[in-house]
GROMACS .gro file of C-alpha atoms in nm:
model
  413
    1MET     CA    1  -0.636   6.080   1.095
    2LEU     CA    2  -0.544   5.794   0.852
    3ASP     CA    3  -0.331   5.578   1.090
    4HIS     CA    4  -0.586   5.288   1.075
    5LEU     CA    5  -0.520   5.258   0.696
    6ILE     CA    6  -0.153   5.245   0.716
    7THR     CA    7   0.082   4.971   0.809
    8HIS     CA    8   0.450   4.877   0.734
    9ASP     CA    9   0.586   4.618   0.490
   10ASP     CA   10   0.886   4.391   0.539
   11SER     CA   11   1.119   4.676   0.442
   12LEU     CA   12   0.966   4.893   0.722
   13ARG     CA   13   0.811   5.132   0.461
   14MET     CA   14   0.451   5.264   0.494
   15VAL     CA   15   0.197   5.088   0.277
   16PRO     CA   16  -0.185   5.078   0.278
   17THR     CA   17  -0.382   4.825   0.473
   18ASP     CA   18  -0.640   4.855   0.204
   19ARG     CA   19  -0.546   5.033  -0.117
   20ASN     CA   20  -0.895   5.113  -0.223
   21GLU     CA   21  -1.007   5.232   0.115
   22LEU     CA   22  -0.703   5.455   0.153
   23THR     CA   23  -0.766   5.607  -0.198
   24ALA     CA   24  -1.117   5.680  -0.110
   25ALA     CA   25  -1.001   5.847   0.221
   26VAL     CA   26  -0.760   6.075   0.024
   27GLY     CA   27  -1.028   6.185  -0.214
   28GLN     CA   28  -1.248   6.289   0.091
   29LEU     CA   29  -0.946   6.497   0.229
   30HIS     CA   30  -0.902   6.661  -0.112
   31GLU     CA   31  -1.270   6.744  -0.117
   32GLU     CA   32  -1.245   6.906   0.229
   33LEU     CA   33  -0.942   7.095   0.113
   34ARG     CA   34  -1.099   7.224  -0.181
   35SER     CA   35  -1.398   7.351   0.016
   36LEU     CA   36  -1.196   7.549   0.277
   37SER     CA   37  -1.301   7.917   0.275
   38GLU     CA   38  -1.032   8.186   0.231
   39GLY     CA   39  -1.030   8.276   0.598
   40THR     CA   40  -0.989   7.924   0.728
   41ASP     CA   41  -0.726   7.875   1.004
   42PRO     CA   42  -0.396   7.762   0.822
   43ALA     CA   43  -0.351   7.491   1.088
   44ARG     CA   44  -0.635   7.297   0.924
   45THR     CA   45  -0.492   7.342   0.567
   46ARG     CA   46  -0.165   7.213   0.716
   47VAL     CA   47  -0.322   6.905   0.873
   48LEU     CA   48  -0.500   6.815   0.539
   49THR     CA   49  -0.200   6.881   0.305
   50ARG     CA   50   0.014   6.665   0.547
   51TRP     CA   51  -0.217   6.372   0.551
   52ILE     CA   52  -0.282   6.383   0.180
   53GLY     CA   53   0.104   6.384   0.125
   54ILE     CA   54   0.151   6.088   0.362
   55ALA     CA   55  -0.130   5.892   0.200
   56GLN     CA   56   0.001   5.959  -0.146
   57MET     CA   57   0.335   5.841  -0.026
   58CYS     CA   58   0.190   5.526   0.092
   59LEU     CA   59   0.011   5.478  -0.234
   60GLY     CA   60   0.335   5.522  -0.432
   61ASN     CA   61   0.230   5.855  -0.589
   62HIS     CA   62   0.566   6.030  -0.509
   63ASP     CA   63   0.537   6.355  -0.707
   64GLU     CA   64   0.189   6.431  -0.540
   65ALA     CA   65   0.320   6.325  -0.195
   66ARG     CA   66   0.617   6.572  -0.206
   67THR     CA   67   0.405   6.842  -0.351
   68PHE     CA   68   0.161   6.842  -0.067
   69LEU     CA   69   0.400   6.766   0.218
   70ARG     CA   70   0.623   7.056   0.092
   71GLN     CA   71   0.306   7.282   0.095
   72SER     CA   72   0.245   7.157   0.453
   73LEU     CA   73   0.602   7.215   0.553
   74ASP     CA   74   0.593   7.584   0.403
   75ILE     CA   75   0.269   7.647   0.613
   76VAL     CA   76   0.412   7.549   0.948
   77ALA     CA   77   0.739   7.733   0.870
   78THR     CA   78   0.530   8.057   0.799
   79ILE     CA   79   0.315   8.037   1.125
   80GLY     CA   80   0.639   7.950   1.322
   81ASN     CA   81   0.526   7.602   1.466
   82SER     CA   82   0.878   7.465   1.494
   83ARG     CA   83   0.730   7.132   1.649
   84ALA     CA   84   0.524   7.082   1.336
   85VAL     CA   85   0.823   7.168   1.119
   86VAL     CA   86   1.008   6.869   1.274
   87ALA     CA   87   0.720   6.630   1.224
   88THR     CA   88   0.646   6.742   0.859
   89GLY     CA   89   1.000   6.764   0.775
   90LEU     CA   90   1.041   6.399   0.867
   91ASN     CA   91   0.738   6.311   0.650
   92LEU     CA   92   0.877   6.503   0.354
   93GLY     CA   93   1.213   6.330   0.416
   94ASP     CA   94   1.026   6.001   0.384
   95ALA     CA   95   0.866   6.100   0.061
   96HIS     CA   96   1.191   6.191  -0.103
   97ARG     CA   97   1.339   5.862   0.027
   98TYR     CA   98   1.064   5.652  -0.113
   99ALA     CA   99   1.101   5.831  -0.446
  100GLY     CA  100   1.471   5.761  -0.449
  101ASP     CA  101   1.599   6.100  -0.373
  102ALA     CA  102   1.844   6.014  -0.101
  103GLN     CA  103   2.033   6.359  -0.118
  104SER     CA  104   1.701   6.563  -0.047
  105ALA     CA  105   1.596   6.310   0.213
  106ASP     CA  106   1.930   6.343   0.398
  107ALA     CA  107   1.915   6.710   0.428
  108LEU     CA  108   1.542   6.698   0.545
  109TYR     CA  109   1.634   6.431   0.817
  110ARG     CA  110   1.946   6.604   0.940
  111SER     CA  111   1.752   6.949   0.966
  112ALA     CA  112   1.467   6.779   1.159
  113LEU     CA  113   1.718   6.587   1.382
  114ASN     CA  114   1.906   6.913   1.457
  115THR     CA  115   1.583   7.099   1.561
  116ALA     CA  116   1.463   6.808   1.761
  117ARG     CA  117   1.785   6.799   1.956
  118SER     CA  118   1.804   7.177   2.017
  119GLN     CA  119   1.425   7.280   2.059
  120HIS     CA  120   1.200   6.979   2.080
  121PRO     CA  121   1.361   6.674   2.269
  122GLU     CA  122   1.023   6.507   2.302
  123LEU     CA  123   1.045   6.460   1.925
  124LEU     CA  124   1.405   6.329   1.916
  125ASP     CA  125   1.310   5.960   1.921
  126TYR     CA  126   1.090   6.006   1.608
  127ALA     CA  127   1.379   6.203   1.423
  128LEU     CA  128   1.634   5.938   1.521
  129GLN     CA  129   1.400   5.659   1.396
  130HIS     CA  130   1.337   5.804   1.057
  131THR     CA  131   1.694   5.899   1.010
  132GLY     CA  132   1.808   5.557   1.128
  133LYS     CA  133   1.579   5.397   0.862
  134HIS     CA  134   1.726   5.627   0.594
  135LEU     CA  135   2.083   5.538   0.676
  136MET     CA  136   1.982   5.168   0.676
  137GLU     CA  137   1.853   5.191   0.321
  138ARG     CA  138   2.170   5.385   0.222
  139GLY     CA  139   2.390   5.103   0.353
  140ASP     CA  140   2.533   5.282   0.656
  141LEU     CA  141   2.421   5.006   0.895
  142ALA     CA  142   2.653   5.112   1.174
  143GLY     CA  143   2.510   5.472   1.165
  144ALA     CA  144   2.160   5.326   1.138
  145GLN     CA  145   2.215   5.103   1.436
  146GLY     CA  146   2.355   5.403   1.646
  147HIS     CA  147   2.061   5.619   1.567
  148LEU     CA  148   1.804   5.340   1.638
  149GLN     CA  149   1.973   5.240   1.972
  150GLU     CA  150   1.958   5.609   2.087
  151ALA     CA  151   1.579   5.608   1.974
  152LEU     CA  152   1.517   5.281   2.169
  153ARG     CA  153   1.674   5.412   2.486
  154LEU     CA  154   1.450   5.730   2.464
  155ARG     CA  155   1.141   5.533   2.395
  156ILE     CA  156   1.201   5.290   2.687
  157ALA     CA  157   1.239   5.599   2.907
  158LYS     CA  158   0.900   5.722   2.767
  159GLY     CA  159   0.742   5.389   2.845
  160ASP     CA  160   0.535   5.356   2.523
  161ALA     CA  161   0.532   4.994   2.439
  162GLU     CA  162   0.405   5.046   2.088
  163LEU     CA  163   0.691   5.290   2.009
  164VAL     CA  164   0.955   5.054   2.163
  165GLU     CA  165   0.809   4.767   1.950
  166SER     CA  166   0.848   4.976   1.639
  167THR     CA  167   1.212   5.081   1.696
  168GLN     CA  168   1.302   4.728   1.810
  169ALA     CA  169   1.161   4.603   1.479
  170ALA     CA  170   1.391   4.846   1.283
  171LEU     CA  171   1.687   4.756   1.506
  172ASP     CA  172   1.631   4.398   1.456
  173ARG     CA  173   1.632   4.443   1.072
  174VAL     CA  174   1.944   4.649   1.084
  175GLU     CA  175   2.123   4.377   1.284
  176LEU     CA  176   1.990   4.120   1.049
  177LEU     CA  177   2.155   4.315   0.754
  178ILE     CA  178   2.473   4.350   0.938
  179SER     CA  179   2.489   3.973   1.003
  180GLN     CA  180   2.407   3.911   0.630
  181THR     CA  181   2.683   4.138   0.501
  182GLY     CA  182   2.940   3.941   0.681
  183ALA     CA  183   3.300   4.030   0.582
  184ALA     CA  184   3.178   4.340   0.378
  185ALA     CA  185   3.046   4.499   0.697
  186ALA     CA  186   3.379   4.437   0.871
  187SER     CA  187   3.568   4.610   0.601
  188PRO     CA  188   3.734   4.939   0.693
  189PRO     CA  189   3.494   5.239   0.625
  190ALA     CA  190   3.606   5.553   0.466
  191PRO     CA  191   3.742   5.823   0.704
  192GLY     CA  192   3.419   6.032   0.702
  193GLN     CA  193   3.200   5.729   0.756
  194TRP     CA  194   3.438   5.619   1.022
  195SER     CA  195   3.369   5.954   1.210
  196ARG     CA  196   3.005   5.940   1.156
  197GLN     CA  197   2.975   5.584   1.287
  198TRP     CA  198   3.187   5.662   1.595
  199THR     CA  199   2.964   5.965   1.654
  200ALA     CA  200   2.642   5.754   1.617
  201TRP     CA  201   2.782   5.497   1.870
  202LEU     CA  202   2.880   5.769   2.124
  203GLN     CA  203   2.533   5.939   2.090
  204SER     CA  204   2.365   5.606   2.141
  205ARG     CA  205   2.531   5.568   2.481
  206THR     CA  206   2.554   5.907   2.634
  207THR     CA  207   2.457   6.269   2.594
  208ALA     CA  208   2.605   6.615   2.669
  209ARG     CA  209   2.246   6.736   2.766
  210THR     CA  210   2.259   6.590   3.123
  211SER     CA  211   2.575   6.594   3.325
  212SER     CA  212   2.428   6.386   3.606
  213GLN     CA  213   2.408   6.091   3.361
  214TRP     CA  214   2.765   6.108   3.284
  215ALA     CA  215   2.894   5.900   3.576
  216LEU     CA  216   2.646   5.622   3.478
  217ASP     CA  217   2.749   5.632   3.115
  218LEU     CA  218   3.120   5.629   3.160
  219PRO     CA  219   3.173   5.256   3.238
  220ALA     CA  220   3.031   5.166   2.901
  221LEU     CA  221   3.254   5.413   2.733
  222ARG     CA  222   3.589   5.401   2.914
  223ASN     CA  223   3.758   5.108   2.720
  224ALA     CA  224   3.637   5.243   2.372
  225VAL     CA  225   3.733   5.599   2.441
  226ALA     CA  226   4.077   5.483   2.575
  227GLY     CA  227   4.141   5.344   2.235
  228LEU     CA  228   4.093   5.686   2.082
  229THR     CA  229   4.294   5.861   2.361
  230ALA     CA  230   4.598   5.644   2.278
  231HIS     CA  231   4.613   5.789   1.936
  232GLN     CA  232   4.548   6.160   1.989
  233ARG     CA  233   4.835   6.398   1.909
  234VAL     CA  234   4.674   6.669   2.110
  235HIS     CA  235   4.504   6.631   2.444
  236PRO     CA  236   4.247   6.886   2.553
  237ARG     CA  237   4.414   7.205   2.717
  238HIS     CA  238   4.224   7.511   2.844
  239LEU     CA  239   4.423   7.816   2.765
  240ARG     CA  240   4.326   8.130   2.958
  241ASP     CA  241   4.614   8.378   2.925
  242GLU     CA  242   4.683   8.413   2.566
  243SER     CA  243   4.607   8.796   2.560
  244PHE     CA  244   4.487   8.814   2.207
  245PRO     CA  245   4.460   9.179   2.092
  246SER     CA  246   4.100   9.287   2.206
  247VAL     CA  247   4.046   9.485   1.898
  248LEU     CA  248   4.088   9.186   1.680
  249LEU     CA  249   3.863   8.976   1.897
  250ALA     CA  250   3.584   9.252   1.890
  251ALA     CA  251   3.601   9.262   1.515
  252MET     CA  252   3.560   8.900   1.485
  253GLU     CA  253   3.263   8.909   1.734
  254GLU     CA  254   3.092   9.177   1.520
  255GLU     CA  255   3.165   8.975   1.197
  256ALA     CA  256   3.040   8.649   1.353
  257GLU     CA  257   2.712   8.807   1.466
  258LYS     CA  258   2.640   8.950   1.129
  259ALA     CA  259   2.759   8.630   0.943
  260VAL     CA  260   2.511   8.411   1.158
  261ALA     CA  261   2.226   8.645   1.111
  262ALA     CA  262   2.263   8.665   0.742
  263ASN     CA  263   2.382   8.316   0.647
  264GLY     CA  264   2.402   8.110   0.950
  265TYR     CA  265   2.296   7.750   0.912
  266LEU     CA  266   2.189   7.506   1.182
  267HIS     CA  267   2.432   7.222   1.234
  268ASN     CA  268   2.429   6.959   1.506
  269GLY     CA  269   2.217   7.179   1.742
  270LYS     CA  270   2.402   7.504   1.698
  271TRP     CA  271   2.462   7.777   1.432
  272ASN     CA  272   2.762   7.779   1.199
  273ALA     CA  273   2.867   8.059   0.955
  274ALA     CA  274   3.145   8.119   0.725
  275VAL     CA  275   3.438   8.340   0.843
  276GLY     CA  276   3.539   8.661   0.675
  277ASP     CA  277   3.793   8.931   0.656
  278ALA     CA  278   3.802   8.990   1.040
  279ALA     CA  279   3.881   8.631   1.102
  280ASN     CA  280   4.139   8.625   0.827
  281HIS     CA  281   4.299   8.938   0.959
  282PHE     CA  282   4.326   8.779   1.302
  283ALA     CA  283   4.487   8.477   1.181
  284GLU     CA  284   4.747   8.680   0.980
  285GLN     CA  285   4.822   8.898   1.278
  286VAL     CA  286   4.837   8.633   1.559
  287ASP     CA  287   5.067   8.330   1.534
  288LEU     CA  288   4.811   8.066   1.620
  289ALA     CA  289   5.038   7.789   1.512
  290THR     CA  290   5.295   7.895   1.778
  291VAL     CA  291   5.000   7.898   2.022
  292VAL     CA  292   4.919   7.543   1.947
  293ALA     CA  293   5.279   7.425   1.939
  294ARG     CA  294   5.368   7.594   2.278
  295SER     CA  295   5.074   7.454   2.449
  296THR     CA  296   5.063   7.093   2.301
  297GLY     CA  297   5.423   7.021   2.177
  298LEU     CA  298   5.278   6.944   1.819
  299ASP     CA  299   5.439   7.145   1.545
  300VAL     CA  300   5.154   7.262   1.318
  301GLU     CA  301   5.117   7.467   0.995
  302PRO     CA  302   4.900   7.781   1.009
  303PRO     CA  303   4.532   7.727   1.028
  304HIS     CA  304   4.385   7.602   0.703
  305THR     CA  305   4.026   7.634   0.794
  306ALA     CA  306   3.799   7.805   1.028
  307VAL     CA  307   3.422   7.846   1.106
  308TYR     CA  308   3.219   8.069   1.334
  309ILE     CA  309   2.991   7.891   1.587
  310ALA     CA  310   2.708   8.051   1.780
  311TYR     CA  311   2.481   7.897   2.054
  312GLU     CA  312   2.151   8.039   2.188
  313GLU     CA  313   1.958   7.967   2.501
  314GLY     CA  314   1.855   7.598   2.518
  315GLN     CA  315   2.101   7.481   2.244
  316HIS     CA  316   2.372   7.227   2.311
  317LEU     CA  317   2.611   7.001   2.101
  318ASP     CA  318   2.600   6.636   2.161
  319PHE     CA  319   2.925   6.418   2.192
  320HIS     CA  320   3.076   6.360   1.849
  321LEU     CA  321   3.389   6.328   1.657
  322ASP     CA  322   3.514   6.582   1.382
  323GLU     CA  323   3.584   6.482   1.021
  324PHE     CA  324   3.955   6.397   0.965
  325GLY     CA  325   3.988   6.685   0.723
  326PHE     CA  326   3.968   6.937   1.008
  327GLY     CA  327   4.334   6.849   1.105
  328GLU     CA  328   4.523   6.705   1.391
  329ALA     CA  329   4.451   6.995   1.619
  330ASN     CA  330   4.163   7.222   1.676
  331LEU     CA  331   4.169   7.562   1.859
  332LEU     CA  332   3.832   7.685   1.986
  333LEU     CA  333   3.830   8.056   2.079
  334CYS     CA  334   3.555   8.213   2.274
  335LEU     CA  335   3.452   8.554   2.131
  336LYS     CA  336   3.151   8.630   2.363
  337HIS     CA  337   2.987   8.436   2.653
  338ASP     CA  338   2.685   8.612   2.794
  339ARG     CA  339   2.615   8.474   3.130
  340PRO     CA  340   2.284   8.510   3.320
  341THR     CA  341   2.314   8.677   3.658
  342GLY     CA  342   2.297   8.447   3.944
  343ALA     CA  343   2.295   8.122   3.736
  344SER     CA  344   2.412   7.820   3.922
  345ARG     CA  345   2.552   7.664   3.611
  346VAL     CA  346   2.664   7.782   3.277
  347SER     CA  347   2.744   7.588   2.944
  348THR     CA  348   3.078   7.431   2.915
  349THR     CA  349   3.279   7.272   2.641
  350VAL     CA  350   3.311   6.903   2.762
  351PHE     CA  351   3.542   6.623   2.643
  352ILE     CA  352   3.545   6.248   2.711
  353ASN     CA  353   3.871   6.069   2.772
  354ALA     CA  354   3.993   5.741   2.941
  355ASP     CA  355   3.993   5.900   3.278
  356GLY     CA  356   3.637   6.068   3.254
  357TYR     CA  357   3.497   6.396   3.152
  358LEU     CA  358   3.670   6.726   3.128
  359GLU     CA  359   3.462   7.060   3.132
  360CYS     CA  360   3.615   7.380   3.023
  361GLU     CA  361   3.408   7.706   3.089
  362LEU     CA  362   3.525   7.948   2.826
  363ALA     CA  363   3.517   8.318   2.882
  364ALA     CA  364   3.580   8.584   2.604
  365GLY     CA  365   3.948   8.545   2.501
  366ASP     CA  366   3.973   8.190   2.649
  367CYS     CA  367   4.055   7.904   2.413
  368VAL     CA  368   4.083   7.534   2.424
  369VAL     CA  369   4.305   7.310   2.194
  370PHE     CA  370   4.227   6.953   2.135
  371ASP     CA  371   4.244   6.679   1.864
  372GLY     CA  372   3.859   6.693   1.737
  373ALA     CA  373   3.889   6.394   1.515
  374LEU     CA  374   3.986   6.153   1.811
  375THR     CA  375   3.843   6.335   2.111
  376PRO     CA  376   3.477   6.292   2.184
  377HIS     CA  377   3.351   6.648   2.258
  378GLY     CA  378   3.033   6.858   2.290
  379ARG     CA  379   2.871   7.149   2.475
  380THR     CA  380   2.622   7.137   2.779
  381PRO     CA  381   2.293   7.314   2.720
  382LEU     CA  382   2.285   7.691   2.748
  383SER     CA  383   2.063   7.828   3.030
  384ALA     CA  384   1.807   8.106   3.009
  385GLY     CA  385   1.970   8.434   2.894
  386GLU     CA  386   2.299   8.274   2.794
  387ALA     CA  387   2.463   8.313   2.455
  388ILE     CA  388   2.803   8.192   2.325
  389THR     CA  389   2.998   8.290   2.017
  390LEU     CA  390   3.314   8.091   1.923
  391ILE     CA  391   3.552   8.054   1.624
  392SER     CA  392   3.710   7.719   1.560
  393PHE     CA  393   4.048   7.696   1.374
  394GLY     CA  394   4.172   7.366   1.216
  395PHE     CA  395   4.545   7.294   1.201
  396ARG     CA  396   4.760   7.025   1.028
  397ALA     CA  397   5.073   6.862   1.179
  398ARG     CA  398   5.385   6.947   0.985
  399ASP     CA  399   5.565   6.624   1.051
  400SER     CA  400   5.306   6.372   0.932
  401ALA     CA  401   5.145   6.236   0.619
  402PRO     CA  402   4.757   6.288   0.587
  403ARG     CA  403   4.590   6.096   0.884
  404THR     CA  404   4.437   5.759   0.779
  405LEU     CA  405   4.239   5.491   0.965
  406THR     CA  406   4.538   5.254   0.981
  407GLY     CA  407   4.581   5.142   1.336
  408LEU     CA  408   4.297   5.340   1.466
  409PRO     CA  409   4.029   5.162   1.677
  410PRO     CA  410   3.725   5.024   1.495
  411ILE     CA  411   3.375   5.138   1.572
  412PRO     CA  412   3.253   4.938   1.890
  413VAL     CA  413   2.969   4.693   1.859
   0.00000   0.00000   0.00000
């Protein structure tokens, strides 16, 4: 609607091509918005408020931009247009970023990125591009580079030269900033940043969405992942015969369903929810530390943290590394796996190691133990009619000081 009046400056932020002309155009949109009758299709109100917000952002009127873009986002959320929620959420993230509110911007970008990955892959390149620019401005240059490299790969596949050029320009700027930082860019990152940067690098080179792509992706990953594998204290093991008490599993499944419905939050393309009494009771009654030690040889303390995880039809989890704080060992226990009748393939937990890919199909009562901080892992997409509920427990090793980055492989370039 106003694309011809907007361009990008040297820092890749949107600015007017002609300030007076854009201001006049905004006035016309305001006039149309005021003249809408009460019964007007809310989709038109959404379009007008969105473009007024974008224009005000370009003009530097940050409060007005955030007000109108929030109104537009509320409209699309109410009418259930999840595709427009992604697009408008990115715009509102930009408005907060331009205003200097990095925390609000980060939450909006992450939400849009998660929704794009799980529901609208055709918008994923846009979400990656906006998030990449945000990370660049925050100084997370490796994270920005990873997001923009993934966006570039998607846009090359789309075959849209204009989109490719836009992402390449952003990537060129990030790489220039990396070169200018010199030794500072090479200094060791904090543990959380290290995990996020490794995740961004992994996701720029492969995806859990398409298993047919894995064989093509592996040569570029093998050497880098081998460096991680060498430091793992726990290698992935699929445990099928633990015979956990069925009554305790059923109680956790019921608690997880209620927790996700009431307070679940979307995280990395799936639903997470806090555990409650049923999970705590299970951990008290079952010696999970012994289960981990017996299957891996690593002596661990009782679990110090846990979270419920739920996947719906079409959702997946792309390859990533967990934060260090989760511990040296994870135990992922399946509480429910509804499988469609006659499906040729169901969703699996998948790991990358130096030898290739390991898939684990988890049924209720099955579990897998692994070192989530050093093992790239994810989940393949759920097919029609499929649903999965899990609980993930985190364990710390008894015989070691807190894990640090000393000696661990740096983020590849």
